[in-house]
Each structure stands twice: as C-alpha cells, then as structure tokens.
PDB file of C-alpha atoms in Angstrom:
ATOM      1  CA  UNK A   1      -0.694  -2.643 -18.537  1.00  0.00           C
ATOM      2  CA  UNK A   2       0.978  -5.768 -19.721  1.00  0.00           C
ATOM      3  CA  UNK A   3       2.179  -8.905 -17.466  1.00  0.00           C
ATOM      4  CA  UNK A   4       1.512  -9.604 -13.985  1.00  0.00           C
ATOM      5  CA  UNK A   5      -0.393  -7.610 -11.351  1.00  0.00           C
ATOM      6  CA  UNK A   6      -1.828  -8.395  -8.014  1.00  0.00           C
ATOM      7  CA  UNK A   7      -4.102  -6.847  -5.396  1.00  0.00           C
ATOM      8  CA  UNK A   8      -2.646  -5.732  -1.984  1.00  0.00           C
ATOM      9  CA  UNK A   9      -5.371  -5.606   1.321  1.00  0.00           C
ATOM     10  CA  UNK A  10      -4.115  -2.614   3.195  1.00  0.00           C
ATOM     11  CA  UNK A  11      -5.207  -1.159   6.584  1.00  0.00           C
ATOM     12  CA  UNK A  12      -4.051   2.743   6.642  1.00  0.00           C
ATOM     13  CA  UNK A  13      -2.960   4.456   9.809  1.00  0.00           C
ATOM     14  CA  UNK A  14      -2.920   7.852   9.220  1.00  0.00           C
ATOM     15  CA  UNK A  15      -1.237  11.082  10.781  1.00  0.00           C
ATOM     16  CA  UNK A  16       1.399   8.371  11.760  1.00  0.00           C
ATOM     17  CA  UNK A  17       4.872  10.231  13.023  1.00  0.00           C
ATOM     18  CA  UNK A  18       6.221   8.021   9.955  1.00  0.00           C
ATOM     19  CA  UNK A  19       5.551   6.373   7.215  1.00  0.00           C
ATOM     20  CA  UNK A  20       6.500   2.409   7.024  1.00  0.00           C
ATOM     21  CA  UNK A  21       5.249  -0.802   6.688  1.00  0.00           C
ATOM     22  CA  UNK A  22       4.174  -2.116   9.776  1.00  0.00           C
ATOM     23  CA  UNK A  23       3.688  -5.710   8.693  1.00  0.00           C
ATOM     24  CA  UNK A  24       1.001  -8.623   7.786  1.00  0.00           C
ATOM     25  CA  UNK A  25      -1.821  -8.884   9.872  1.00  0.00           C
ATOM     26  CA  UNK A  26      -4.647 -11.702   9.228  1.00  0.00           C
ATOM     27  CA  UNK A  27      -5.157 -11.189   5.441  1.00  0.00           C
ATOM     28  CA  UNK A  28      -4.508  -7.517   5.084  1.00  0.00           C
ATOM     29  CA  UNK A  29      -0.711  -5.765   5.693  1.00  0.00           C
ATOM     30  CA  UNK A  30      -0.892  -2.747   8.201  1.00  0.00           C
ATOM     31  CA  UNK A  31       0.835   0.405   6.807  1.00  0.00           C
ATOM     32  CA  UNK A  32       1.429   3.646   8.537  1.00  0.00           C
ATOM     33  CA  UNK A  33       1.932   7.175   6.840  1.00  0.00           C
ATOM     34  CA  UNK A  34       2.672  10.460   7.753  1.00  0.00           C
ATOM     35  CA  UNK A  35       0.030  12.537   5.626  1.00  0.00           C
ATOM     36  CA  UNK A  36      -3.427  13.545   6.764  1.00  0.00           C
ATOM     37  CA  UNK A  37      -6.127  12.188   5.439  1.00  0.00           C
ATOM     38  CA  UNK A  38      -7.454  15.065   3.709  1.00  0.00           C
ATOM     39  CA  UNK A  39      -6.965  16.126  -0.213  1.00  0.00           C
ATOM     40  CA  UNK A  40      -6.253  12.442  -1.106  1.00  0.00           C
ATOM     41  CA  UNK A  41      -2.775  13.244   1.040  1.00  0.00           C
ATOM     42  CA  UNK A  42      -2.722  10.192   2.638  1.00  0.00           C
ATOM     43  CA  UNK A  43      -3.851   7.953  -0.218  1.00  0.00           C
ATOM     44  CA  UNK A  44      -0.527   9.229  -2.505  1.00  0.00           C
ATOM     45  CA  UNK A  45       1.337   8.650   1.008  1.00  0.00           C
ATOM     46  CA  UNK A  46      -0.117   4.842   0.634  1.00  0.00           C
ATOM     47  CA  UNK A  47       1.199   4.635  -3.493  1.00  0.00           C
ATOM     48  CA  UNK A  48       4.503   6.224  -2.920  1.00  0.00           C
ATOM     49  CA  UNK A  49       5.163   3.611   0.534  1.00  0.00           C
ATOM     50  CA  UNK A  50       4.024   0.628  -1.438  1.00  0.00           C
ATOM     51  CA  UNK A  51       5.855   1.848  -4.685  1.00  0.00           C
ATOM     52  CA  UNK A  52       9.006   2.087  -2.287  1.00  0.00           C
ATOM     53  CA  UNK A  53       8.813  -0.893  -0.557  1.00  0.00           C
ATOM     54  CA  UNK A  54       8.258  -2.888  -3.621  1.00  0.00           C
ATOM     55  CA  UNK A  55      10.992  -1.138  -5.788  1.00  0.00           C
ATOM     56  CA  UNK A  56       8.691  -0.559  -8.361  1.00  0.00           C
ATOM     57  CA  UNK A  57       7.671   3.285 -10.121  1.00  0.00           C
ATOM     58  CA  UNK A  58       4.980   4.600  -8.578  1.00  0.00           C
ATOM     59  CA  UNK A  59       3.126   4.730 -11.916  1.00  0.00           C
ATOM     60  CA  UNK A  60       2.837   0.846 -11.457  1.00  0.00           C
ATOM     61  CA  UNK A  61       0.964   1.434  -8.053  1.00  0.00           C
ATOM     62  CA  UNK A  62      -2.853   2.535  -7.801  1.00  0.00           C
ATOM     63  CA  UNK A  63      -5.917   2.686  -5.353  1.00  0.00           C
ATOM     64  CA  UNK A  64      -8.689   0.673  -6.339  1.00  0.00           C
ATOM     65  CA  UNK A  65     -10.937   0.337  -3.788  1.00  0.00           C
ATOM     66  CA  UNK A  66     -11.135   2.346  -0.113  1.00  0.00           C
ATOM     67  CA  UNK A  67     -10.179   5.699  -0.921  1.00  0.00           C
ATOM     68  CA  UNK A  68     -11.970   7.102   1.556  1.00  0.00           C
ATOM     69  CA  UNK A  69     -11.855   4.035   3.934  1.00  0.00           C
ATOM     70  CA  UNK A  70      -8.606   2.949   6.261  1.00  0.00           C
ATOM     71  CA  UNK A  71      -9.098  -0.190   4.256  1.00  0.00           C
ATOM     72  CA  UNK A  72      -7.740  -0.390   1.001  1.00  0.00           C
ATOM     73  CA  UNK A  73      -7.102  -2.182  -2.608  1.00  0.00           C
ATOM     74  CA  UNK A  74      -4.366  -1.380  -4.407  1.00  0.00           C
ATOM     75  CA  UNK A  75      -3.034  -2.775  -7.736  1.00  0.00           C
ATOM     76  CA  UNK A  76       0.546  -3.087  -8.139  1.00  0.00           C
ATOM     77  CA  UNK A  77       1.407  -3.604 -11.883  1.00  0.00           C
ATOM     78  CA  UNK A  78       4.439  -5.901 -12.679  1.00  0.00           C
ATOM     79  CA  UNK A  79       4.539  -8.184  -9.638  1.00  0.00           C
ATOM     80  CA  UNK A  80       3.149 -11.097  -8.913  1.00  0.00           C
ATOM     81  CA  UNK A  81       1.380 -11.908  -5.949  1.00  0.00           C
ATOM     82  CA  UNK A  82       4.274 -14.021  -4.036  1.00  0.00           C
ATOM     83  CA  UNK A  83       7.118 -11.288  -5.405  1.00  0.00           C
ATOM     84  CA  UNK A  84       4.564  -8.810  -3.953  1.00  0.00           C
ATOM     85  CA  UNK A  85       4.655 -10.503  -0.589  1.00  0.00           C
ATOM     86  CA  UNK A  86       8.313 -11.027  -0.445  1.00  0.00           C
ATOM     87  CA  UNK A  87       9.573  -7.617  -0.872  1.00  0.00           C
ATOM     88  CA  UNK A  88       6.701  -6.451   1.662  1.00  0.00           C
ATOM     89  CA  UNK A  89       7.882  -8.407   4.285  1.00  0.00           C
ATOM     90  CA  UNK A  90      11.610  -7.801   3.384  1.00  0.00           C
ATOM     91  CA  UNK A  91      10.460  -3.701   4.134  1.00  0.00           C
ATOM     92  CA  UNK A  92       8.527  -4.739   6.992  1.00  0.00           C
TER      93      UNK A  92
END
C-alpha cells in the first residue's frame, strides 16, 4: 500500500466482557476484546477494535507479529505514527 503506515505495540486481553481500548501503558497500548482466543477469533477482534478506533477500513489494519502471543504488531496503513496515537487516545 501507498503513503504512510506505522506499527502499533499491543497487549491483548482476551475473553474481556467488552471490547475497548483500555489505554497506553509504558510503550505498548492495552486493548481488551470480547472473542476467545481460539480460531484467530480474538486476533480479527484486535483488527476490527483498532480499525474502529482509528476510523480507518479494516482492510488498512493487519497482524504482523504475535498472533499467537497477548503481545502484538499490527500495521495500520494510512496513518502516521502521531495521527495513530491521537485517535487512540481520543477512543481510550
């Protein structure tokens, strides 16, 4: 894809009783979702909150590293880093 794209540090609480953006913390931003982690479930859960929060299609959003960890990369396509970080904490 063309233009900007950054990297996003996520820490994945699954099984949550919702899904939402918890916040920053230290270098990563916590996110909770409802899915189980089984199937993948919980790593479209993680695209489709991020996509949300970030107003962006969720074609734009991918996993890049951590699928099977609670830690996670994921490339968002179209943002830069600080617009990245702006509309997370706006959804936080």
């Amino acid at each position: 894809m063309d233009g900007p794209s950054t990297r996003l540090r996520l820490r994945v609480t699954p099984r949550a009783p919702r899904s939402e953006v918890v916040g920053p913390h230290g270098e990563v931003w916590k996110v909770r979702v409802a899915a189980a982690p089984e199937d993948g479930k919980a790593n479209e859960a993680v695209c489709d909150l991020v996509a949300t929060a970030l107003g962006v299609p969720r074609s734009s959003t991918e996993i890049v590293s951590g699928a099977a960890s609670r830690d996670k990369v994921v490339v968002v396509h179209g943002l830069t880093a600080e617009e990245a970080e702006a509309r997370l904490g706006a959804s936080a």
